[in-house]
Amino acid sequence: MKKTRYDRQPEVLIQGYNNQAWQGWESIVAALKTRLALANKTVLVIDCYPGVRLEEIETRLLPSLNASAIFNVELSRHDEHILQTLLAHNLTDDRVFGVLSCHQLPEFFDNTRMEALRQQIAAVPTGLVVVYGPGASLAHDGDILVYADLPRWEIQQRMRSGELGNWGAANQHEDMLRRYKRAFFIEWRVFDRHKTPLLKRADFLLDTTQADAPAMVSGEAFRAGLAFTVSRPFRVVPFFDPGLWGGQWMKDKFDLDPSKPNYAWCFDCVPEENSLLLRFGDVRIEIPSQDLVLLYPRPLLGEKVHARFGTEFPIRFDFLDTLGGQNLSLQVHPLTEYIQQNFGMHYTQDESYYVLEAEPGSEVYLGTKRGIDPQDMLNDLAAAQRGEKAFDDTKFVNRFPARKHDHFLIPAGTVHCAGAGTMVLEISATPYIFTFKLWDWGRLGLDGLSRPVHLEHGKHVIDWQRDTQWVTERLVNHVEPIAEGEGWREERTGLHEREFIETRRHWFSEPVLHDTQGGVNVLNLVEGAEALVESPAHAFEPFVVHYAETFIVPAAVGQYRISPYGSSLGQQLATMKAWVRG
């Protein structure tokens, strides 16, 4: 199978700050000491995202600073049983789903211990005082502030290895789904709220993604790098993950690790999860791409999208690979009112499947068959869940042939499943954790445990109106011509009117002019080897994208042009573009 030029490590090159970035502990210590030599008494605060390896900071950084006093703020944190009580409502008893937290970080600390810590810091008469750990800035604002960060994907790897439990919990060996749930619904929400104002004033950003290979950049350069990023098209760093049903297409096409059994997922544009790579000369800084959303939401998202979604990136592009694999689970996503009332989420996971590749005979499961009795189907699903029989999907669920460039729309409440033999570009709203599995073909997960089935949730949100006739008329390959010119044409392919995302496909062999119209655009090159994205006004450096790469065009960009490039000159290409409807 011919490989693509898909870039798994896209970088944003930042000019003018090469002397404000450092690699390795020795260089970082030297840079901090230069800054610390300015006052008689200095308080250095090293605040951290949960998951940062504190022992690495304790052994590789702190001893070299020659501090008069060092304080670990975690000693002021509430004990584990108090935290468990505080978070019980949000944690729930469910293995997968919790309730979105509105907690503030000070609630996680004991007031008496924290006040004692503040007094200890104040009592040190001279020299360097270091306060470190998640929440360190709650004890002191810091004369110098370092924020130590890392992406959520790296946190998940540390959880999977058994190295990392949840913050404030000795649960390294608890079920991974439960640890992820606690991080997703509580920790990451609380710490994103905490770190946002800190990133706006931090003197340094410390990248702790790679073990014992830190990098650091000045706060000025960090923020300038983010401001530059939202002025041009860019890509976040994709990550790939094996899964029970995963296929072989991405492994072969993207030159991934051949020792893995398969790759099921690729999160190609999910800023809450992905990294962003900023290049400052010889130093590469890896940060959560969510930092960009938190600090520069208006130029990135646009005024209207920011007003509606705040600092959440509402559009997700990811890949589902079942070529040489198996069916996904039969599933349904919650209705808006259900996700709001039960999980505290603002909006639900409406989505669509755009087929990049498909084997002959492959299918997509979509909607229930016309005329069935809903209770019969629920009874059959319940019997399958009890292990009494296999679910009779042929009796209850529609199947539609899946071919390259087909587009299946999946508003919440629609029963659906990508069948074996497809490579799907999933275009969806972002709360991706909210999938209610109805039937999983009797499989165990890669961890040997039964995969969670959520029939109790699912039965409350299935829209039984989405039957054969309804989905055929509204959800399968509804292509509407919009405009055309010499060498190009634009088509509307959805999404359904219940969904807030608009999608357009452009076929082109000549340059096509686009405009963000004040809102963020997300695109994928779904046909053709490579294309050039450039500014008609030369406002940003030309940007090359390759087949299957997803890229973000910030709202602030305005007009941009996409043209065939390199080996694709003279050929017909296609992009899929998504944005939030006004």
XYZ file of C-alpha atoms in Angstrom:
582
model
C 0.000 0.000 0.000
C 1.431 3.375 -1.008
C 2.291 5.577 1.973
C 1.245 9.204 2.231
C 3.334 12.185 3.320
C 1.145 12.624 6.382
C 3.096 14.661 8.968
C 2.797 13.160 12.438
C 4.863 15.928 14.094
C 3.720 19.266 12.627
C 5.455 22.311 14.090
C 4.812 26.043 14.151
C 8.065 27.929 13.593
C 8.304 30.999 15.830
C 10.792 33.686 14.791
C 12.622 36.198 16.953
C 12.745 34.436 20.326
C 15.489 31.851 19.918
C 17.407 33.213 22.917
C 14.348 32.814 25.148
C 14.017 29.025 24.937
C 16.126 26.380 26.666
C 16.523 22.608 26.455
C 17.619 20.322 29.295
C 17.870 20.825 33.034
C 21.318 22.410 32.957
C 20.264 25.167 30.575
C 16.974 25.671 32.405
C 18.721 26.046 35.755
C 21.140 28.576 34.239
C 18.273 30.623 32.787
C 16.398 30.635 36.092
C 19.489 31.594 38.083
C 20.068 34.559 35.784
C 16.565 35.765 36.534
C 16.745 34.949 40.238
C 19.868 37.071 40.857
C 17.800 40.243 40.918
C 16.562 40.557 44.515
C 17.504 39.960 48.176
C 14.512 37.696 48.758
C 12.745 36.052 45.878
C 9.818 33.657 45.892
C 9.904 31.289 42.924
C 6.575 29.578 42.332
C 6.532 26.470 40.133
C 2.875 25.682 39.585
C 2.105 22.413 37.810
C -0.620 20.668 35.855
C -1.584 17.361 37.523
C 0.497 14.599 35.991
C 3.791 16.518 35.986
C 6.518 14.324 37.475
C 7.259 16.205 40.705
C 10.087 13.826 41.572
C 11.918 14.971 38.451
C 11.609 18.600 39.522
C 12.671 17.627 43.049
C 15.793 15.753 41.948
C 16.908 17.569 38.781
C 15.875 21.192 39.296
C 15.447 22.165 42.930
C 18.840 21.033 44.316
C 20.631 23.227 41.762
C 18.839 26.417 42.800
C 20.492 26.710 46.255
C 17.232 27.813 47.842
C 16.926 28.972 51.455
C 13.615 27.141 51.763
C 11.548 24.794 49.608
C 7.853 24.046 50.134
C 5.650 21.434 48.446
C 2.124 22.820 48.252
C 0.640 19.318 48.018
C 1.257 18.907 51.747
C -1.565 21.419 52.214
C -4.003 19.456 50.077
C -7.021 17.767 51.639
C -6.587 14.121 52.572
C -7.799 11.568 50.040
C -10.969 10.606 51.909
C -12.050 14.257 52.144
C -11.486 14.729 48.425
C -13.465 11.574 47.723
C -16.407 12.970 49.692
C -16.100 16.362 48.032
C -16.168 14.825 44.553
C -18.645 11.990 45.097
C -21.477 13.643 43.168
C -19.246 14.275 40.157
C -17.542 10.884 40.233
C -20.769 8.814 40.350
C -20.676 5.014 40.511
C -20.571 4.646 36.720
C -17.372 3.281 35.197
C -17.337 5.795 32.315
C -19.589 8.782 32.970
C -19.398 11.450 35.640
C -20.842 14.933 36.094
C -18.855 17.897 34.852
C -17.196 19.699 37.749
C -17.617 23.368 38.617
C -15.172 23.126 41.526
C -12.452 25.706 42.064
C -8.957 24.554 42.999
C -8.881 26.188 46.494
C -11.650 23.750 47.524
C -9.087 20.924 47.221
C -6.845 22.390 49.922
C -7.121 22.511 53.707
C -7.495 26.170 54.724
C -5.572 25.768 57.973
C -2.628 24.034 56.312
C -2.598 26.537 53.467
C -2.541 29.507 55.835
C 0.290 27.913 57.803
C 2.229 27.476 54.559
C 1.746 31.138 53.661
C 3.099 32.141 57.081
C 6.118 29.868 56.635
C 6.890 31.491 53.288
C 6.585 34.959 54.794
C 8.838 34.018 57.709
C 11.863 33.225 55.532
C 13.961 36.391 55.890
C 16.160 36.264 52.834
C 17.347 34.265 49.864
C 15.396 32.126 47.452
C 12.110 30.534 48.520
C 10.662 27.887 46.203
C 7.017 26.828 46.313
C 6.154 24.024 43.887
C 3.441 21.586 42.915
C -0.090 21.714 41.483
C -1.725 24.795 42.985
C 1.523 26.370 44.218
C 0.360 29.862 43.249
C -2.456 29.554 45.794
C 0.192 29.840 48.506
C 2.031 32.789 46.937
C 1.672 34.799 43.722
C 5.399 34.424 43.132
C 7.998 37.041 42.354
C 8.837 34.698 39.498
C 6.253 32.251 38.182
C 7.019 29.076 36.248
C 4.135 27.015 34.952
C 4.950 23.336 34.289
C 2.598 21.842 31.715
C 2.029 18.675 29.680
C -0.621 17.417 27.229
C -3.501 15.200 28.253
C -2.426 12.454 25.873
C 0.855 12.132 27.789
C -1.091 12.064 31.047
C -3.124 9.160 29.687
C 0.036 7.254 28.761
C 1.319 7.648 32.313
C -2.015 6.443 33.628
C -2.005 3.401 31.368
C 1.495 2.416 32.442
C 0.418 2.405 36.098
C 2.764 5.279 36.904
C 0.032 7.828 37.503
C -3.171 7.868 39.482
C -5.547 10.749 39.854
C -4.456 13.881 41.639
C -4.909 13.403 45.368
C -5.744 9.711 45.030
C -3.490 6.684 45.422
C -5.291 4.794 42.663
C -2.588 4.037 40.107
C -3.958 0.546 39.596
C -7.651 1.381 39.487
C -9.583 0.658 36.291
C -8.230 2.988 33.598
C -11.711 4.089 32.563
C -12.451 5.278 36.092
C -9.172 7.186 36.332
C -9.772 8.788 32.953
C -13.318 9.683 33.994
C -12.070 11.470 37.112
C -9.514 13.406 35.079
C -11.950 14.288 32.298
C -14.890 15.394 34.444
C -12.997 16.967 37.327
C -9.213 17.420 37.333
C -8.697 18.817 33.854
C -11.650 21.176 34.205
C -10.483 22.505 37.558
C -6.865 22.904 36.505
C -7.714 24.529 33.181
C -9.627 27.160 35.120
C -6.689 27.539 37.487
C -3.935 27.749 34.895
C -5.571 30.161 32.446
C -4.776 33.351 34.404
C -1.357 31.944 35.316
C -0.391 31.384 31.671
C -1.264 35.018 30.971
C 1.363 36.231 33.439
C 3.847 33.373 33.797
C 7.517 34.305 33.471
C 8.346 30.871 32.079
C 6.529 27.882 30.591
C 8.145 24.546 31.431
C 7.427 21.677 29.020
C 7.569 18.416 31.000
C 6.184 16.100 28.303
C 9.286 13.991 27.727
C 10.808 12.196 30.709
C 14.048 13.874 31.826
C 14.114 15.977 28.643
C 12.496 19.244 29.688
C 12.272 22.404 27.646
C 11.465 25.906 28.806
C 10.453 29.124 27.111
C 9.963 32.602 28.488
C 6.395 33.661 29.114
C 6.845 36.475 26.623
C 7.989 34.100 23.891
C 5.316 31.531 24.779
C 2.501 34.048 24.435
C 4.018 35.547 21.291
C 4.158 32.036 19.829
C 0.486 31.464 20.547
C -0.441 34.863 19.099
C 1.508 34.005 15.951
C -0.185 30.596 15.688
C -3.696 32.085 15.601
C -2.667 34.344 12.715
C -2.184 31.492 10.263
C -3.387 27.973 9.382
C -1.811 25.307 11.584
C -2.044 21.671 12.609
C -2.069 20.099 16.032
C -0.163 16.887 16.759
C -2.272 13.802 15.991
C -2.132 10.722 18.164
C -2.967 7.156 17.258
C -4.358 4.426 19.440
C -5.007 0.708 18.966
C -8.484 -0.604 19.655
C -10.366 -3.843 19.690
C -11.996 -3.111 16.346
C -9.041 -1.269 14.777
C -7.803 -1.696 11.231
C -4.597 -1.544 9.216
C -5.087 1.423 6.859
C -3.504 4.100 9.053
C -0.645 1.822 10.036
C 0.262 1.314 6.389
C -0.565 4.758 5.002
C 0.928 6.826 7.811
C 3.968 4.596 8.440
C 3.036 3.848 12.052
C 4.620 1.337 14.423
C 4.233 -2.043 12.674
C 4.476 -3.928 15.978
C 1.061 -2.650 17.061
C -1.825 -5.019 16.295
C -3.856 -2.234 14.690
C -4.790 1.411 14.949
C -8.415 2.173 15.652
C -8.321 5.878 16.427
C -6.528 8.975 15.350
C -7.416 12.228 17.074
C -6.367 14.510 14.242
C -7.964 17.693 15.570
C -9.173 17.543 19.165
C -7.477 20.491 20.899
C -8.526 19.322 24.370
C -6.409 16.198 23.823
C -3.797 17.048 21.192
C -0.431 18.756 21.551
C 0.828 21.869 19.811
C 4.504 22.036 18.845
C 6.181 25.448 18.852
C 9.700 25.646 17.422
C 12.058 28.312 18.829
C 15.343 27.782 16.973
C 16.828 24.506 18.224
C 14.267 24.157 21.007
C 10.881 22.555 20.498
C 8.170 23.256 23.058
C 5.264 20.810 23.342
C 2.172 22.157 25.036
C -1.498 21.187 25.200
C -3.158 22.776 22.187
C -5.941 23.635 24.618
C -3.612 26.384 25.928
C -4.165 28.177 22.630
C -7.931 27.991 23.104
C -7.696 29.197 26.699
C -5.497 32.216 25.964
C -6.538 33.315 22.469
C -10.148 32.186 21.997
C -11.358 35.246 20.092
C -8.866 35.309 17.201
C -8.966 31.498 17.064
C -12.714 30.856 17.306
C -14.152 34.218 16.281
C -16.496 36.454 18.229
C -19.721 34.518 17.629
C -18.242 31.086 18.307
C -16.462 32.343 21.419
C -19.690 33.932 22.657
C -21.459 30.587 22.255
C -18.814 28.087 23.379
C -16.394 30.081 25.536
C -12.945 28.487 25.686
C -14.072 25.201 24.168
C -13.082 24.199 20.649
C -16.421 22.890 19.369
C -15.363 20.977 16.213
C -13.617 17.613 16.249
C -12.030 15.739 13.334
C -10.824 12.207 14.015
C -10.267 8.947 12.144
C -11.928 5.577 12.703
C -10.089 2.772 10.934
C -11.841 -0.570 10.420
C -10.100 -1.528 7.150
C -8.954 -5.017 8.011
C -10.714 -4.599 11.357
C -14.148 -5.082 12.898
C -17.401 -3.209 13.405
C -17.488 -0.406 15.942
C -19.989 -0.843 18.738
C -23.632 -0.151 17.941
C -24.186 3.140 19.722
C -26.187 6.313 20.196
C -25.326 9.792 21.476
C -27.437 11.615 24.069
C -29.953 14.294 23.217
C -29.017 17.809 24.277
C -31.402 17.934 27.220
C -30.184 14.527 28.451
C -26.505 15.466 28.448
C -27.280 18.777 30.149
C -29.494 17.328 32.858
C -27.439 14.215 33.643
C -23.817 15.177 32.971
C -23.627 18.973 33.110
C -22.428 19.323 29.510
C -23.534 22.270 27.395
C -23.994 20.448 24.096
C -24.020 16.923 22.776
C -22.053 14.858 20.280
C -23.735 15.319 16.953
C -21.484 13.870 14.276
C -21.066 12.473 10.792
C -19.053 9.788 9.013
C -17.173 10.871 5.898
C -15.760 7.803 4.142
C -12.146 8.246 3.037
C -11.706 4.649 1.893
C -13.929 1.567 1.839
C -13.572 -2.080 0.941
C -16.167 -3.570 -1.428
C -19.253 -4.606 0.497
C -18.561 -2.425 3.546
C -21.525 -0.835 5.312
C -22.607 1.802 7.788
C -25.366 0.998 10.296
C -27.736 3.961 10.609
C -31.173 4.315 12.185
C -33.758 1.723 13.103
C -35.820 -0.238 10.599
C -39.244 1.047 9.751
C -42.138 -0.542 11.587
C -40.231 -2.223 14.402
C -41.539 -2.215 17.963
C -39.067 -0.177 20.083
C -39.634 -2.368 23.114
C -38.838 -5.498 21.078
C -35.489 -3.981 20.141
C -34.751 -2.930 23.730
C -35.661 -6.398 24.972
C -33.356 -7.962 22.388
C -30.507 -5.623 23.402
C -31.071 -6.430 27.070
C -30.989 -10.168 26.379
C -27.738 -9.702 24.440
C -26.261 -7.694 27.310
C -27.100 -10.547 29.705
C -25.270 -12.940 27.400
C -28.377 -14.899 26.481
C -28.096 -14.334 22.722
C -26.550 -12.150 20.054
C -28.433 -8.982 19.222
C -30.411 -9.428 15.993
C -29.182 -6.278 14.235
C -30.531 -7.450 10.855
C -34.051 -7.277 12.276
C -33.806 -3.868 13.897
C -31.067 -1.684 12.338
C -30.577 -0.362 8.785
C -27.403 -0.988 6.823
C -26.263 1.249 3.984
C -23.434 0.541 1.523
C -20.336 2.621 2.299
C -18.240 3.913 -0.590
C -15.360 6.365 -0.864
C -16.573 9.975 -0.389
C -19.968 8.972 1.002
C -21.161 11.182 3.861
C -23.478 9.856 6.574
C -25.001 12.378 8.983
C -25.586 11.296 12.579
C -27.536 13.763 14.739
C -27.723 12.780 18.403
C -30.348 10.156 19.102
C -29.595 8.181 15.923
C -28.514 4.554 16.344
C -25.337 4.040 14.318
C -22.142 2.075 13.771
C -19.272 2.141 11.291
C -18.952 -1.341 9.849
C -15.770 -3.273 9.119
C -13.824 -2.287 6.022
C -14.100 1.505 6.256
C -11.739 4.390 6.892
C -13.898 7.123 8.354
C -13.195 10.799 8.886
C -15.520 11.556 11.782
C -16.644 15.179 11.883
C -18.408 15.965 15.108
C -19.054 18.218 18.044
C -16.423 17.835 20.724
C -17.803 16.061 23.850
C -16.502 12.788 22.470
C -16.726 10.779 25.685
C -20.518 10.664 25.361
C -21.131 7.491 23.411
C -23.746 5.123 24.782
C -22.900 1.617 23.585
C -25.984 -0.472 22.921
C -24.312 -3.668 21.678
C -20.663 -4.566 21.241
C -20.918 -7.835 19.367
C -20.073 -9.808 22.525
C -16.449 -8.625 22.666
C -13.996 -8.070 25.497
C -11.739 -5.019 25.503
C -7.976 -5.086 24.964
C -7.674 -5.106 28.768
C -9.640 -8.379 28.905
C -12.597 -6.712 30.607
C -16.124 -6.553 29.271
C -16.582 -3.362 27.286
C -19.114 -1.084 29.012
C -22.603 -1.135 27.524
C -24.891 1.749 28.429
C -28.342 0.471 27.568
C -29.924 2.214 30.563
C -28.775 5.565 29.204
C -29.236 4.642 25.569
C -32.875 3.623 25.830
C -33.770 7.135 27.022
C -32.238 8.914 24.041
C -32.895 6.737 20.976
C -35.052 8.732 18.582
C -37.344 6.085 17.135
C -38.435 8.504 14.399
C -35.043 7.911 12.778
C -36.281 4.924 10.814
C -35.422 3.649 7.335
C -37.347 6.266 5.402
C -36.314 9.142 7.657
C -32.569 8.471 7.551
C -32.584 7.692 3.832
C -34.269 10.993 3.060
C -32.229 13.127 5.463
C -28.938 11.530 6.495
C -27.401 9.590 3.608
C -25.389 11.422 0.941
C -27.413 14.586 0.683
C -25.231 16.614 -1.656
C -26.423 20.084 -2.613
C -24.504 22.084 -5.261
C -23.641 25.544 -3.916
C -21.304 27.271 -6.381
C -18.773 26.554 -9.096
C -16.125 28.257 -11.185
C -13.364 27.362 -13.552
C -11.719 24.246 -12.178
C -13.726 24.037 -8.938
C -17.135 23.363 -7.433
C -18.559 23.615 -3.933
C -21.099 21.186 -2.447
C -23.031 21.224 0.785
C -22.969 17.775 2.365
C -24.668 18.535 5.679
C -24.827 18.389 8.510
C -28.427 17.840 9.580
C -30.409 20.896 10.672
C -30.268 19.725 14.313
C -26.470 19.935 14.231
C -24.562 23.204 14.660
C -21.735 22.261 12.293
C -21.903 23.118 8.601
C -19.803 21.056 6.152
C -18.809 21.850 2.586
C -16.830 19.832 0.062
C -14.751 21.596 -2.560
C -13.569 19.705 -5.632
C -10.807 21.624 -7.381
C -8.027 21.433 -9.932
C -7.507 25.211 -9.813
C -7.096 27.561 -6.825
C -10.165 28.064 -4.607
C -10.698 31.178 -2.488
C -12.093 30.629 1.019
C -13.037 33.040 3.796
C -13.453 32.250 7.482
C -16.258 34.835 7.677
C -15.226 35.538 11.251
C -15.442 31.927 12.475
C -12.898 29.119 12.838
C -12.637 26.679 9.906
C -11.446 23.069 10.172
C -10.499 21.268 6.954
C -9.162 17.936 5.773
C -7.627 17.148 2.387
C -9.803 14.174 1.475
C -8.576 13.760 -2.113
C -5.162 14.500 -3.616
C -1.571 14.125 -2.444
C -0.876 17.710 -1.366
C -2.245 21.228 -1.525
C -0.989 24.723 -0.789
C -2.811 27.005 1.630
C -1.811 30.649 1.228
C -2.940 34.188 1.912
C -4.052 36.306 -1.066
C -2.729 39.313 0.892
C 0.528 37.516 1.881
C -0.503 37.739 5.528
C 1.075 34.370 6.399
C 3.680 32.039 4.970
C 2.288 29.430 2.533
C 1.290 26.224 4.293
C 1.446 22.778 2.654
C -1.050 20.072 3.635
C -0.999 16.424 2.603
C -3.662 13.805 2.018
C -5.797 13.114 5.112
C -4.206 15.895 7.179
C -6.588 18.053 9.193
C -5.736 21.713 9.600
C -7.260 24.633 11.472
C -7.770 28.071 9.957
C -8.303 30.580 12.793
C -11.164 33.050 12.467
C -8.678 35.936 12.369
C -7.165 34.694 9.096
C -10.085 35.839 6.952
C -9.405 35.044 3.306
C -7.212 32.119 2.310
C -6.648 30.235 -0.915
C -6.156 26.485 -1.448
C -4.422 25.282 -4.616
C -3.133 21.997 -6.017
C 0.554 21.686 -5.218
C 3.571 19.580 -6.128
C 2.623 16.119 -7.331
C -1.058 17.114 -7.344
C -0.716 19.812 -10.001
C -3.139 19.126 -12.834
C -5.199 16.689 -10.761
C -8.574 16.990 -9.051
C -8.410 17.412 -5.262
C -11.046 17.773 -2.586
C -11.290 19.298 0.863
C -13.953 18.868 3.528
C -14.510 22.070 5.509
C -16.458 22.495 8.731
C -17.488 25.548 10.707
C -20.063 26.563 13.287
C -23.266 27.835 11.746
C -24.185 31.420 12.603
